[in-house]
PDB file of C-alpha atoms in Angstrom:
ATOM      1  CA  VAL A 291      -8.874  -9.359 -17.175  1.00 72.00           C
ATOM      2  CA  THR A 292      -9.530 -11.262 -13.979  1.00 80.00           C
ATOM      3  CA  VAL A 293      -6.992 -13.572 -12.373  1.00 77.00           C
ATOM      4  CA  ALA A 294      -8.823 -15.687  -9.793  1.00 79.00           C
ATOM      5  CA  ASN A 295      -7.763 -18.488  -7.440  1.00 83.00           C
ATOM      6  CA  ASN A 296      -4.385 -18.595  -9.065  1.00 88.00           C
ATOM      7  CA  LEU A 297      -0.649 -18.456  -8.448  1.00 91.00           C
ATOM      8  CA  THR A 298       1.149 -16.455 -11.116  1.00 92.00           C
ATOM      9  CA  THR A 299       4.881 -15.846 -11.385  1.00 94.00           C
ATOM     10  CA  ILE A 300       6.419 -12.938 -13.277  1.00 96.00           C
ATOM     11  CA  ASP A 301       9.957 -13.781 -14.358  1.00 97.00           C
ATOM     12  CA  ASP A 302      12.959 -11.497 -13.911  1.00 97.00           C
ATOM     13  CA  GLY A 303      13.150  -8.899 -16.678  1.00 97.00           C
ATOM     14  CA  VAL A 304       9.469  -9.271 -17.585  1.00 97.00           C
ATOM     15  CA  THR A 305       6.859  -6.494 -17.325  1.00 98.00           C
ATOM     16  CA  LEU A 306       3.205  -7.476 -16.858  1.00 96.00           C
ATOM     17  CA  THR A 307       0.728  -4.667 -17.531  1.00 97.00           C
ATOM     18  CA  LEU A 308      -2.464  -5.051 -15.500  1.00 96.00           C
ATOM     19  CA  ASP A 309      -4.711  -2.236 -16.766  1.00 97.00           C
ATOM     20  CA  ASP A 310      -8.312  -2.424 -15.506  1.00 97.00           C
ATOM     21  CA  ALA A 311      -7.588  -5.922 -14.208  1.00 96.00           C
ATOM     22  CA  MET A 312      -8.619  -7.710 -11.020  1.00 96.00           C
ATOM     23  CA  ILE A 313      -6.624 -10.176  -8.927  1.00 96.00           C
ATOM     24  CA  ALA A 314      -9.139 -12.158  -6.842  1.00 95.00           C
ATOM     25  CA  ASN A 315      -8.071 -14.805  -4.337  1.00 95.00           C
ATOM     26  CA  GLY A 316      -4.738 -15.043  -6.106  1.00 93.00           C
ATOM     27  CA  THR A 317      -1.032 -14.515  -5.543  1.00 95.00           C
ATOM     28  CA  ILE A 318       1.463 -12.943  -7.913  1.00 96.00           C
ATOM     29  CA  ILE A 319       5.109 -13.730  -7.217  1.00 96.00           C
ATOM     30  CA  ASN A 320       6.777 -10.811  -8.922  1.00 97.00           C
ATOM     31  CA  ASN A 321      10.410 -11.069  -9.961  1.00 98.00           C
ATOM     32  CA  GLY A 322       9.921  -8.396 -12.630  1.00 98.00           C
ATOM     33  CA  ILE A 323       7.586  -5.396 -12.930  1.00 98.00           C
ATOM     34  CA  ILE A 324       3.824  -5.051 -12.529  1.00 98.00           C
ATOM     35  CA  GLU A 325       2.708  -1.986 -14.447  1.00 98.00           C
ATOM     36  CA  VAL A 326      -0.548  -0.028 -14.246  1.00 98.00           C
ATOM     37  CA  ASP A 327      -0.889   2.686 -16.898  1.00 98.00           C
ATOM     38  CA  ALA A 328      -2.296   6.194 -16.329  1.00 98.00           C
ATOM     39  CA  LEU A 329      -6.091   6.355 -16.048  1.00 98.00           C
ATOM     40  CA  LYS A 330      -6.257   2.580 -15.469  1.00 98.00           C
ATOM     41  CA  THR A 331      -6.935   0.612 -12.262  1.00 98.00           C
ATOM     42  CA  LEU A 332      -5.710  -2.676 -10.808  1.00 98.00           C
ATOM     43  CA  TYR A 333      -8.224  -4.124  -8.317  1.00 98.00           C
ATOM     44  CA  LEU A 334      -7.022  -6.423  -5.519  1.00 98.00           C
ATOM     45  CA  GLN A 335      -9.543  -8.718  -3.812  1.00 97.00           C
ATOM     46  CA  SER A 336      -8.057 -11.136  -1.274  1.00 97.00           C
ATOM     47  CA  ALA A 337      -4.848 -10.937  -3.283  1.00 97.00           C
ATOM     48  CA  THR A 338      -1.132 -11.023  -2.510  1.00 97.00           C
ATOM     49  CA  LEU A 339       1.527  -9.237  -4.550  1.00 98.00           C
ATOM     50  CA  SER A 340       4.937 -10.511  -3.503  1.00 98.00           C
ATOM     51  CA  GLY A 341       8.267  -9.034  -4.558  1.00 98.00           C
ATOM     52  CA  GLY A 342       9.530  -7.037  -7.511  1.00 98.00           C
ATOM     53  CA  THR A 343       8.461  -3.574  -8.583  1.00 98.00           C
ATOM     54  CA  ILE A 344       4.969  -2.170  -8.968  1.00 98.00           C
ATOM     55  CA  ALA A 345       4.998   0.786 -11.363  1.00 98.00           C
ATOM     56  CA  ASN A 346       1.631   2.408 -10.745  1.00 98.00           C
ATOM     57  CA  ALA A 347       0.909   5.363 -13.026  1.00 98.00           C
ATOM     58  CA  GLY A 348      -2.839   4.818 -12.565  1.00 98.00           C
ATOM     59  CA  ALA A 349      -4.562   3.416  -9.474  1.00 98.00           C
ATOM     60  CA  VAL A 350      -4.386   0.295  -7.342  1.00 98.00           C
ATOM     61  CA  ALA A 351      -7.623  -0.320  -5.419  1.00 98.00           C
ATOM     62  CA  ILE A 352      -7.907  -2.655  -2.426  1.00 98.00           C
ATOM     63  CA  THR A 353     -11.546  -3.762  -2.506  1.00 97.00           C
ATOM     64  CA  ILE A 354     -11.169  -6.883  -0.306  1.00 97.00           C
ATOM     65  CA  ASP A 355      -8.351  -7.399   2.248  1.00 98.00           C
ATOM     66  CA  SER A 356      -5.048  -7.846   0.397  1.00 98.00           C
ATOM     67  CA  THR A 357      -1.278  -7.923   0.975  1.00 98.00           C
ATOM     68  CA  ILE A 358       1.723  -6.306  -0.701  1.00 98.00           C
ATOM     69  CA  GLU A 359       4.989  -7.763   0.553  1.00 98.00           C
ATOM     70  CA  ASN A 360       8.688  -7.349  -0.214  1.00 98.00           C
ATOM     71  CA  ALA A 361       7.983  -4.943  -3.073  1.00 98.00           C
ATOM     72  CA  ILE A 362       9.001  -1.547  -4.382  1.00 98.00           C
ATOM     73  CA  PHE A 363       5.762   0.309  -5.089  1.00 98.00           C
ATOM     74  CA  ASN A 364       6.134   3.472  -7.198  1.00 98.00           C
ATOM     75  CA  ASN A 365       2.737   5.012  -6.615  1.00 98.00           C
ATOM     76  CA  THR A 366       0.359   7.510  -8.189  1.00 97.00           C
ATOM     77  CA  GLN A 367      -2.930   6.508  -6.513  1.00 98.00           C
ATOM     78  CA  LEU A 368      -3.540   3.763  -3.939  1.00 98.00           C
ATOM     79  CA  LYS A 369      -7.074   3.301  -2.607  1.00 97.00           C
ATOM     80  CA  VAL A 370      -8.086   1.189   0.388  1.00 98.00           C
ATOM     81  CA  THR A 371     -11.867   0.798   0.439  1.00 96.00           C
ATOM     82  CA  GLY A 372     -13.646   1.411   3.763  1.00 95.00           C
ATOM     83  CA  PHE A 373     -13.714  -1.597   6.127  1.00 96.00           C
ATOM     84  CA  GLU A 374     -10.948  -3.304   4.078  1.00 97.00           C
ATOM     85  CA  THR A 375      -7.281  -3.871   5.024  1.00 98.00           C
ATOM     86  CA  LEU A 376      -4.060  -3.535   3.084  1.00 98.00           C
ATOM     87  CA  THR A 377      -1.223  -5.424   4.784  1.00 98.00           C
ATOM     88  CA  LEU A 378       2.302  -4.167   4.068  1.00 98.00           C
ATOM     89  CA  SER A 379       5.432  -6.125   4.930  1.00 98.00           C
ATOM     90  CA  GLY A 380       8.889  -5.318   3.603  1.00 98.00           C
ATOM     91  CA  THR A 381       7.385  -2.877   1.113  1.00 98.00           C
ATOM     92  CA  LYS A 382       8.484   0.629   0.130  1.00 98.00           C
ATOM     93  CA  VAL A 383       5.707   2.852  -1.255  1.00 98.00           C
ATOM     94  CA  THR A 384       7.015   6.011  -2.907  1.00 98.00           C
ATOM     95  CA  GLY A 385       4.952   9.023  -3.959  1.00 98.00           C
ATOM     96  CA  GLY A 386       1.360   9.640  -4.837  1.00 98.00           C
ATOM     97  CA  ASN A 387      -1.828   9.682  -2.828  1.00 98.00           C
ATOM     98  CA  ILE A 388      -3.031   6.932  -0.534  1.00 98.00           C
ATOM     99  CA  ASP A 389      -6.756   7.252   0.135  1.00 97.00           C
ATOM    100  CA  ASN A 390      -7.563   4.981   3.059  1.00 96.00           C
ATOM    101  CA  PHE A 391     -11.351   5.358   3.024  1.00 94.00           C
ATOM    102  CA  SER A 392     -14.481   5.343   0.908  1.00 87.00           C
ATOM    103  CA  ASN A 393     -17.137   7.949   1.551  1.00 81.00           C
ATOM    104  CA  ILE A 394     -16.954   8.378   5.350  1.00 83.00           C
ATOM    105  CA  VAL A 395     -15.798   4.854   6.237  1.00 91.00           C
ATOM    106  CA  GLY A 396     -12.104   4.274   6.868  1.00 95.00           C
ATOM    107  CA  GLY A 397      -9.948   1.417   5.728  1.00 97.00           C
ATOM    108  CA  THR A 398      -6.864   0.026   7.474  1.00 98.00           C
ATOM    109  CA  ILE A 399      -3.228  -0.194   6.492  1.00 98.00           C
ATOM    110  CA  HIS A 400      -1.628  -2.904   8.620  1.00 98.00           C
ATOM    111  CA  VAL A 401       2.181  -2.923   8.760  1.00 98.00           C
ATOM    112  CA  THR A 402       3.450  -6.363   9.806  1.00 98.00           C
ATOM    113  CA  GLY A 403       7.085  -6.017   8.668  1.00 98.00           C
ATOM    114  CA  ASP A 404       9.468  -3.083   8.217  1.00 98.00           C
ATOM    115  CA  SER A 405       8.086  -0.894   5.425  1.00 98.00           C
ATOM    116  CA  ALA A 406       8.128   2.712   4.187  1.00 98.00           C
ATOM    117  CA  ILE A 407       5.690   5.246   2.797  1.00 98.00           C
ATOM    118  CA  ASN A 408       7.908   8.014   1.466  1.00 98.00           C
ATOM    119  CA  GLY A 409       6.985  11.226  -0.327  1.00 98.00           C
ATOM    120  CA  ALA A 410       3.311  10.274  -0.287  1.00 98.00           C
ATOM    121  CA  THR A 411       0.107  11.755   1.103  1.00 98.00           C
ATOM    122  CA  LEU A 412      -1.892   9.396   3.346  1.00 98.00           C
ATOM    123  CA  ASN A 413      -5.518  10.413   3.854  1.00 97.00           C
ATOM    124  CA  GLN A 414      -7.885   9.102   6.536  1.00 96.00           C
ATOM    125  CA  GLY A 415      -8.459   5.611   7.913  1.00 97.00           C
ATOM    126  CA  GLN A 416      -6.350   3.665  10.370  1.00 97.00           C
ATOM    127  CA  LEU A 417      -2.664   2.836  10.215  1.00 98.00           C
ATOM    128  CA  THR A 418      -1.535   0.009  12.507  1.00 98.00           C
ATOM    129  CA  VAL A 419       2.161  -0.788  13.011  1.00 98.00           C
ATOM    130  CA  GLU A 420       2.727  -4.141  14.712  1.00 98.00           C
ATOM    131  CA  ALA A 421       5.250  -4.636  17.529  1.00 97.00           C
ATOM    132  CA  GLY A 422       8.718  -5.303  16.144  1.00 98.00           C
ATOM    133  CA  SER A 423       7.907  -3.490  12.889  1.00 98.00           C
ATOM    134  CA  THR A 424       9.040  -0.049  11.751  1.00 98.00           C
ATOM    135  CA  LEU A 425       7.217   2.181   9.276  1.00 98.00           C
ATOM    136  CA  THR A 426       9.402   4.916   7.798  1.00 98.00           C
ATOM    137  CA  LEU A 427       7.469   8.027   6.741  1.00 98.00           C
ATOM    138  CA  ASP A 428      10.102  10.235   5.046  1.00 98.00           C
ATOM    139  CA  GLY A 429       8.661  13.309   3.345  1.00 98.00           C
ATOM    140  CA  ALA A 430       5.113  12.059   3.904  1.00 98.00           C
ATOM    141  CA  THR A 431       1.980  13.987   4.817  1.00 98.00           C
ATOM    142  CA  VAL A 432      -0.592  12.174   6.963  1.00 98.00           C
ATOM    143  CA  THR A 433      -4.070  13.688   7.348  1.00 97.00           C
ATOM    144  CA  GLY A 434      -7.061  12.555   9.422  1.00 96.00           C
ATOM    145  CA  THR A 435      -5.542   9.179  10.255  1.00 97.00           C
ATOM    146  CA  THR A 436      -5.425   7.197  13.492  1.00 96.00           C
ATOM    147  CA  ILE A 437      -2.013   5.575  14.016  1.00 97.00           C
ATOM    148  CA  THR A 438      -2.043   2.642  16.449  1.00 97.00           C
ATOM    149  CA  GLY A 439      -0.018  -0.411  17.420  1.00 95.00           C
ATOM    150  CA  ASN A 440       3.147  -1.148  19.315  1.00 96.00           C
ATOM    151  CA  GLY A 441       5.589  -0.695  16.431  1.00 98.00           C
ATOM    152  CA  THR A 442       7.738   2.303  15.510  1.00 98.00           C
ATOM    153  CA  ILE A 443       7.098   5.274  13.235  1.00 98.00           C
ATOM    154  CA  LYS A 444      10.448   6.505  11.903  1.00 97.00           C
ATOM    155  CA  VAL A 445      11.533   9.683  10.112  1.00 97.00           C
ATOM    156  CA  ASP A 446      15.101   9.628   8.805  1.00 97.00           C
ATOM    157  CA  ALA A 447      17.477  12.580   9.364  1.00 94.00           C
ATOM    158  CA  THR A 448      16.985  15.550   6.981  1.00 95.00           C
ATOM    159  CA  ASN A 449      13.403  14.384   6.258  1.00 97.00           C
ATOM    160  CA  THR A 450      10.102  15.668   7.590  1.00 97.00           C
ATOM    161  CA  LEU A 451       6.730  14.163   8.399  1.00 97.00           C
ATOM    162  CA  LYS A 452       3.687  16.426   8.261  1.00 98.00           C
ATOM    163  CA  LEU A 453       0.749  15.460  10.485  1.00 97.00           C
ATOM    164  CA  ASN A 454      -2.689  17.074  10.273  1.00 98.00           C
ATOM    165  CA  GLY A 455      -5.563  15.853  12.447  1.00 97.00           C
ATOM    166  CA  VAL A 456      -3.728  12.647  13.343  1.00 97.00           C
ATOM    167  CA  ALA A 457      -4.350  10.615  16.505  1.00 96.00           C
ATOM    168  CA  LEU A 458      -1.416   8.581  17.849  1.00 95.00           C
ATOM    169  CA  ASP A 459      -2.109   5.660  20.185  1.00 95.00           C
ATOM    170  CA  GLY A 460       0.763   3.400  21.283  1.00 93.00           C
ATOM    171  CA  GLY A 461       4.089   2.594  19.732  1.00 94.00           C
ATOM    172  CA  ALA A 462       7.163   4.799  19.410  1.00 93.00           C
ATOM    173  CA  ILE A 463       8.351   7.627  17.194  1.00 92.00           C
ATOM    174  CA  ALA A 464      12.020   7.575  16.136  1.00 92.00           C
ATOM    175  CA  ASN A 465      13.871  10.363  14.390  1.00 86.00           C
TER     176      ASN A 465
END
């Protein structure tokens, strides 16, 4: 299934399963649940997912710059292809692996509004937090990533953030 050049709305109480589907140059306004089943992939190419819940038991792959905003993202596997950008704003990603690279080329996660990546493992690439934005990383492990920008990285009380081979450039860390 490919949804291209389209605006789609998911109504409250409705679950839309997008197994091995691609959203290309489209926007989904999600008032319900987007579901990706185990061993299946949702591909995002110049796409925007806005609102609601994303229940990802499979994989979501960013293959051309895309945005996830104002959403609750229950994650198993999130992939950002090298040279591509995933923009997060008002989004809480919980669990799973976030692979921010392909082969040896890194991708970018760009935080433009307060967001969280909690209980997840973030591997490689660049993470940029814009000024005025906070990224909460409770119970996360970040490996081989460059964190830049003038925003804030936050770890809430009683939580930990594990860093391994991480370069920090700019911004603030709040605990």
